[in-house]
XYZ file of N, CA and C in Angstrom:
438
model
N -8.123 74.378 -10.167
C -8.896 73.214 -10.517
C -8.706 72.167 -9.417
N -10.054 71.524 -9.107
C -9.763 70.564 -7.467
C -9.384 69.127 -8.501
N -8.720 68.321 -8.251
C -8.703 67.111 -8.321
C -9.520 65.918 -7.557
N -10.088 65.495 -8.047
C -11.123 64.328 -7.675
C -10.259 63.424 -6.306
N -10.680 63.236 -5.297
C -9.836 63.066 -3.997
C -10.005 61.254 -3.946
N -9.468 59.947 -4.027
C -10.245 58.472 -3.911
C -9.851 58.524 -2.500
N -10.672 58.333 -1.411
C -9.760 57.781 -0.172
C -9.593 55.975 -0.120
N -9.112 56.010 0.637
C -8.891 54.727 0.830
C -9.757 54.122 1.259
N -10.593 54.597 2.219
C -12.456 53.787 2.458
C -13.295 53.608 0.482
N -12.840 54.721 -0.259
C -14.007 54.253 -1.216
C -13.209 53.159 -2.071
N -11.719 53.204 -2.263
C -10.850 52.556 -2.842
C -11.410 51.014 -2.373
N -11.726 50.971 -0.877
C -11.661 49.411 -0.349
C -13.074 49.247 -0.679
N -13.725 49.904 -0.401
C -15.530 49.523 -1.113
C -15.920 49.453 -2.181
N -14.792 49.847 -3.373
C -15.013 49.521 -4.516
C -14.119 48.291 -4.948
N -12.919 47.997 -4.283
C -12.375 46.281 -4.115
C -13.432 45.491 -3.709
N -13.606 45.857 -2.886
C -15.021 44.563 -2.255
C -16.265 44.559 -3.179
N -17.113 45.179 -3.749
C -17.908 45.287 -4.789
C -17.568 44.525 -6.069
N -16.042 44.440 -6.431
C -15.464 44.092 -7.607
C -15.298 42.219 -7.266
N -14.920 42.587 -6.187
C -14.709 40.930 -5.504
C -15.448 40.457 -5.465
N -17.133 40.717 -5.064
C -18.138 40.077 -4.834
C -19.221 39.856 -6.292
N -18.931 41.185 -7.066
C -19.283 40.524 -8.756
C -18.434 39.624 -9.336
N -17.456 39.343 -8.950
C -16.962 38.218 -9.803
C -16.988 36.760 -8.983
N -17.086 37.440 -7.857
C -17.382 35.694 -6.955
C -19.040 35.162 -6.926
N -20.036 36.353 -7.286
C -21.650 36.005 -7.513
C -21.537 35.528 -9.266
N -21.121 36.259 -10.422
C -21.190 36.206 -11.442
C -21.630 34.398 -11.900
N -20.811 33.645 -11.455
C -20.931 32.322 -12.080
C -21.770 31.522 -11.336
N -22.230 31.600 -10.248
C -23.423 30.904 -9.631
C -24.621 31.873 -9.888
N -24.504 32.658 -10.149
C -25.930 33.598 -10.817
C -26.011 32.847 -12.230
N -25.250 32.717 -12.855
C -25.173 32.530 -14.260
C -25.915 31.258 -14.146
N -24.968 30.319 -13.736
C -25.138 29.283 -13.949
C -27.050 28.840 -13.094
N -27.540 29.168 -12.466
C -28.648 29.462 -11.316
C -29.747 30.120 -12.650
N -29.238 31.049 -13.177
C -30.123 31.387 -14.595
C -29.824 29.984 -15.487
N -29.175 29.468 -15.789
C -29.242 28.094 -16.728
C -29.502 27.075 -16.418
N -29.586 27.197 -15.115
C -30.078 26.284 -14.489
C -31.336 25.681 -14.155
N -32.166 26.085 -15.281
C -33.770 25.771 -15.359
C -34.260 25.197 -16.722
N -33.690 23.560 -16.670
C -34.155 22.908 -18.062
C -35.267 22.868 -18.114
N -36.413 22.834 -17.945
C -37.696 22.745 -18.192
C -38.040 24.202 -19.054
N -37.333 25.632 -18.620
C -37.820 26.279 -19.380
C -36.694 26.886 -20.099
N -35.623 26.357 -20.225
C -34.149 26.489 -21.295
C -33.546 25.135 -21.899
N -34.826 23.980 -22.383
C -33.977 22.771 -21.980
C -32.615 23.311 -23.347
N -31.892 22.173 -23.142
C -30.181 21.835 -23.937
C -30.339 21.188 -24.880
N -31.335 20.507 -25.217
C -31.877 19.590 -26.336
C -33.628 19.174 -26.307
N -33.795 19.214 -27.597
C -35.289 19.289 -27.755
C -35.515 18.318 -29.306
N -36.416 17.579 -29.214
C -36.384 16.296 -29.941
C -37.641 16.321 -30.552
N -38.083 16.008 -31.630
C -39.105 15.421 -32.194
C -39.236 14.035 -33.185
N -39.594 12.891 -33.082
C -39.702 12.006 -33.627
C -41.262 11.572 -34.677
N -41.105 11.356 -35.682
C -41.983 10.719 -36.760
C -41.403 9.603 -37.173
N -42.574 9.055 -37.156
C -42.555 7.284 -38.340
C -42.821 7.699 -39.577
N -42.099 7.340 -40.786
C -42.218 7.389 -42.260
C -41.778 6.184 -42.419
N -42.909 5.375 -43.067
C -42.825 4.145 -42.840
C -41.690 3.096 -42.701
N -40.496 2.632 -42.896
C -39.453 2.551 -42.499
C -38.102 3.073 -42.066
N -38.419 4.385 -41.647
C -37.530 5.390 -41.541
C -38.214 6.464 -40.307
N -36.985 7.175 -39.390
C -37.735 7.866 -38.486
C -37.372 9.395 -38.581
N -38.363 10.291 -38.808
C -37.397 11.704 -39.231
C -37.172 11.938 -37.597
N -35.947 12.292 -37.086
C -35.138 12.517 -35.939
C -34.843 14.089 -36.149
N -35.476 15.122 -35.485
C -35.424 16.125 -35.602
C -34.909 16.631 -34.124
N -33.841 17.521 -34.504
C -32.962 18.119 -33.027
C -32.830 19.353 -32.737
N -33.041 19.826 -32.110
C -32.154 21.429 -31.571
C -31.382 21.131 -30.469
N -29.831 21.683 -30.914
C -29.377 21.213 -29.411
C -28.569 22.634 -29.389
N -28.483 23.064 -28.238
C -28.647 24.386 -27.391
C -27.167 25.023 -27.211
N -26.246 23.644 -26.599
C -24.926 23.453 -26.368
C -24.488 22.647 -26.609
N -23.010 22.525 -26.660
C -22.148 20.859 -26.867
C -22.259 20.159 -25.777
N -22.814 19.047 -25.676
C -23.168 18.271 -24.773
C -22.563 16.554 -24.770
N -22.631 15.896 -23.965
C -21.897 14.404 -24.005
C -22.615 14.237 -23.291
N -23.285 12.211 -23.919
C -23.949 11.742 -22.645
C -24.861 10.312 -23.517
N -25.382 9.963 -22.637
C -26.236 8.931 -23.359
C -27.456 8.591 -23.428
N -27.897 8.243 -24.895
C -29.149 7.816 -25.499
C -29.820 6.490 -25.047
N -30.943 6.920 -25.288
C -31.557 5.774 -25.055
C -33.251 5.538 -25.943
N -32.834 4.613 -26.972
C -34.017 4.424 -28.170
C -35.097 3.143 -27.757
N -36.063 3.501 -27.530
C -37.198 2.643 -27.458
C -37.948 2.362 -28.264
N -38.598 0.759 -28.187
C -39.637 0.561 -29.447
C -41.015 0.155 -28.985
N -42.382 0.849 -28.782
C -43.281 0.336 -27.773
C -44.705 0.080 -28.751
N -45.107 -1.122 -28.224
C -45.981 -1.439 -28.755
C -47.397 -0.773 -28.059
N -48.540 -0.347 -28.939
C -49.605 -0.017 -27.832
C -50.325 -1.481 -26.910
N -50.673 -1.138 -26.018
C -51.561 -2.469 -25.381
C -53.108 -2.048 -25.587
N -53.385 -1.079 -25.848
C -54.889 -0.808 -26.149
C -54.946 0.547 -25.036
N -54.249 0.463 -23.267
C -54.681 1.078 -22.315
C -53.327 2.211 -22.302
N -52.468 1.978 -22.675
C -51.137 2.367 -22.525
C -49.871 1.901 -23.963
N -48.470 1.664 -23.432
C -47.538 1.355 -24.240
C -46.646 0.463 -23.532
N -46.004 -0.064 -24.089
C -45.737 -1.544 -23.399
C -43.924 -1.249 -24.761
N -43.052 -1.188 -23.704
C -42.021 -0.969 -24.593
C -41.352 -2.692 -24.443
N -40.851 -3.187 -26.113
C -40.552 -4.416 -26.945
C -39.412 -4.464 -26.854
N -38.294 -3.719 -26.981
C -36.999 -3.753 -27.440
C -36.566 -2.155 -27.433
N -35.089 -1.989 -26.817
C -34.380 -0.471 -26.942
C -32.909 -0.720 -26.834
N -32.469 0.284 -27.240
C -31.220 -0.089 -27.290
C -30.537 1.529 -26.311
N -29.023 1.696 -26.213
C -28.411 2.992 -25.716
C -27.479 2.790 -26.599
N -26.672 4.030 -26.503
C -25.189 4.193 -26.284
C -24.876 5.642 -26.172
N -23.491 5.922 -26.661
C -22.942 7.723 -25.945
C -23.076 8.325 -27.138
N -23.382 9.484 -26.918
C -22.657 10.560 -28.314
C -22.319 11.835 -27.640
N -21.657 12.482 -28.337
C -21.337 13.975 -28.239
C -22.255 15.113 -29.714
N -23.338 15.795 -28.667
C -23.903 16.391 -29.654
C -23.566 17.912 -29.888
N -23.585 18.454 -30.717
C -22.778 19.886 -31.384
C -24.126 20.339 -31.564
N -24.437 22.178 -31.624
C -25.647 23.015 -32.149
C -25.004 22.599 -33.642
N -24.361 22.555 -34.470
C -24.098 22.695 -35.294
C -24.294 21.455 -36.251
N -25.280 20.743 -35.226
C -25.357 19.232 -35.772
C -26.838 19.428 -35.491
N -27.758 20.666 -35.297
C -29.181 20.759 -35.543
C -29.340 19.948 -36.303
N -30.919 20.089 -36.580
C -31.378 19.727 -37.946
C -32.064 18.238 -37.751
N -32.974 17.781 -39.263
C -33.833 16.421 -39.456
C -32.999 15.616 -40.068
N -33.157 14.261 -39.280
C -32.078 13.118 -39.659
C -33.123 12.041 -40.775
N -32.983 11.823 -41.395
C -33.878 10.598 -41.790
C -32.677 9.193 -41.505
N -33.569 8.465 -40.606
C -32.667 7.313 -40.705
C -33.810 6.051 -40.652
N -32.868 5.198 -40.656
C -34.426 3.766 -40.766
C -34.099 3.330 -39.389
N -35.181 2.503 -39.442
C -36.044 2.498 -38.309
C -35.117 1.592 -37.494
N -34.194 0.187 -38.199
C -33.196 -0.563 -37.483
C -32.120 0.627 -36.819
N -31.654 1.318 -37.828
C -30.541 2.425 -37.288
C -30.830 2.959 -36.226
N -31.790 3.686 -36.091
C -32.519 4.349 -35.019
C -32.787 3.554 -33.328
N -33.316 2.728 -33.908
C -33.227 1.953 -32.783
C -32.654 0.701 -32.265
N -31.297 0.683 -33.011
C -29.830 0.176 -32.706
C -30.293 -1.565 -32.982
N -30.939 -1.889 -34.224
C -31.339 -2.976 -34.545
C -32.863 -3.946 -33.854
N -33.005 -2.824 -33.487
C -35.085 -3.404 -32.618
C -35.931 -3.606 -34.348
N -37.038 -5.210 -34.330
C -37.398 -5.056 -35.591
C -38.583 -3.976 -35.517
N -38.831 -3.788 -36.692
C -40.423 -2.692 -36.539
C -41.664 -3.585 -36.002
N -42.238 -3.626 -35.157
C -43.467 -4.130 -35.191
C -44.979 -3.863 -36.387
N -45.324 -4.782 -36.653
C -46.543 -4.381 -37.662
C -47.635 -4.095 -37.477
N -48.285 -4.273 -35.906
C -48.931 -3.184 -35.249
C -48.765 -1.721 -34.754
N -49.766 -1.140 -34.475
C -49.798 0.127 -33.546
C -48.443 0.458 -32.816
N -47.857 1.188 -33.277
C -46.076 1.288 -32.227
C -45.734 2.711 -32.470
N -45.283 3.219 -31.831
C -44.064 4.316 -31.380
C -42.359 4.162 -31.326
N -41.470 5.152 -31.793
C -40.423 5.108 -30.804
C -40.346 5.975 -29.922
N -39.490 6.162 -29.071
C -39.219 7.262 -27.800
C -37.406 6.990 -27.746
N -36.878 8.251 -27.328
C -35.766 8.774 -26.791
C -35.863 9.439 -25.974
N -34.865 8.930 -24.578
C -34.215 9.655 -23.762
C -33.273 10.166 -24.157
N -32.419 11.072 -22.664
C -30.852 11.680 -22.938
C -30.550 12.085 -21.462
N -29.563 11.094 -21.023
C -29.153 11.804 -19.544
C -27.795 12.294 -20.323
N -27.468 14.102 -20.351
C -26.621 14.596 -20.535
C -25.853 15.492 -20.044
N -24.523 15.070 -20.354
C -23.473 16.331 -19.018
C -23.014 17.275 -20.534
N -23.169 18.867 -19.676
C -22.441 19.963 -20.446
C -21.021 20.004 -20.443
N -20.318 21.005 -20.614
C -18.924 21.223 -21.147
C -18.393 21.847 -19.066
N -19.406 22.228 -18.319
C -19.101 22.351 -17.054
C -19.144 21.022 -16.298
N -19.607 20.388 -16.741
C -19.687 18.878 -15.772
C -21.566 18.717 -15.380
N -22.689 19.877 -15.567
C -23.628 19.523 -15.711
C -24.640 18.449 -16.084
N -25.082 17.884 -15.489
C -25.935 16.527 -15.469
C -27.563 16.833 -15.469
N -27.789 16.419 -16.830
C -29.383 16.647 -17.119
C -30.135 15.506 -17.326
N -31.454 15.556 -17.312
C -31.865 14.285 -18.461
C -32.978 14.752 -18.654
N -33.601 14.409 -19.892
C -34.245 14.993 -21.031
C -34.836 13.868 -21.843
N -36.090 14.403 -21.674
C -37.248 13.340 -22.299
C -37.984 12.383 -21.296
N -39.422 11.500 -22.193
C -38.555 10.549 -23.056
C -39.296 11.944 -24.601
N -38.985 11.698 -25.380
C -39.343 12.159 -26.497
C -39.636 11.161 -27.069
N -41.469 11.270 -27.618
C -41.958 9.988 -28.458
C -42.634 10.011 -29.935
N -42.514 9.363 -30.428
C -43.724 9.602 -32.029
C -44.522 9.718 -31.732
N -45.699 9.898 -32.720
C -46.985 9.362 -32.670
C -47.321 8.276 -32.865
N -48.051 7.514 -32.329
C -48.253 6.094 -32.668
C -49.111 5.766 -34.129
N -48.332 4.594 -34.670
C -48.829 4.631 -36.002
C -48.827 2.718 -36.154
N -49.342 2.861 -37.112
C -49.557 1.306 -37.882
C -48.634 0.807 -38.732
N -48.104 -0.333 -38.795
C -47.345 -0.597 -39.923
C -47.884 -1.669 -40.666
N -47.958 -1.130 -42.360
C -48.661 -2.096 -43.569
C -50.078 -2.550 -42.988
């Protein structure tokens, strides 16, 4: 019975092969995730119910970073933003899901206007690698109040 022979040329070409998948592995990876437009990390939808905004989320990964809530009035040609507020959060997938909150909460004490208005959210956010995104703005539909 022959025994299978390794020389030392295939021994070193299969070190180097092994070396070079694990030194490509994480810039491939990351180079595949690296396309928010068609993987974004968070995805937002906003509605007005009349004093309250349903805040609807998917978020992808655990992420840290900061918000930013706008309150815009229409001008007839465009939107003309009134008042916004920021601050930080840390968001979890596990914190999916529709928020109902009112409309002061939401937008960190801006009053509602009683015309034609929207809100909108941004998100410039870093991943758990040190990744830096930003995302949005994400807006309502514009609606009337009373």
């Amino acid at each position: 019975m022959t025994r299978p022979d390794v020389s030392n040329r295939s021994l070193g070409v299969m070190l180097i092969v092994s070396w070079l998948a694990l030194l490509l592995f994480q810039p491939l990876t990351e180079a595949w995730d690296d396309r928010p437009s068609q993987r974004p990390w968070i995805d937002v939808s906003l509605q007005l119910d009349g004093d309250h905004v349903l805040y609807t989320r998917m978020i992808k990964r655990v992420l840290r970073g900061d918000w930013t809530a706008r309150v815009q009035i229409s001008t007839g040609e465009g939107w003309r933003t009134v008042c916004d507020d920021s601050g930080a959060w840390t968001y979890r997938p596990e914190t999916s899901g529709t928020l109902s909150m009112t409309f002061d909460r939401f937008t960190g004490g801006c009053p509602q206007p009683s015309g034609e208005h929207r809100v909108c959210v941004d998100y410039v956010m870093e991943d758990l690698r040190g990744r830096r995104r930003i995302f949005g703005p994400f807006c309502s539909e514009g609606t009337g109040k009373g």
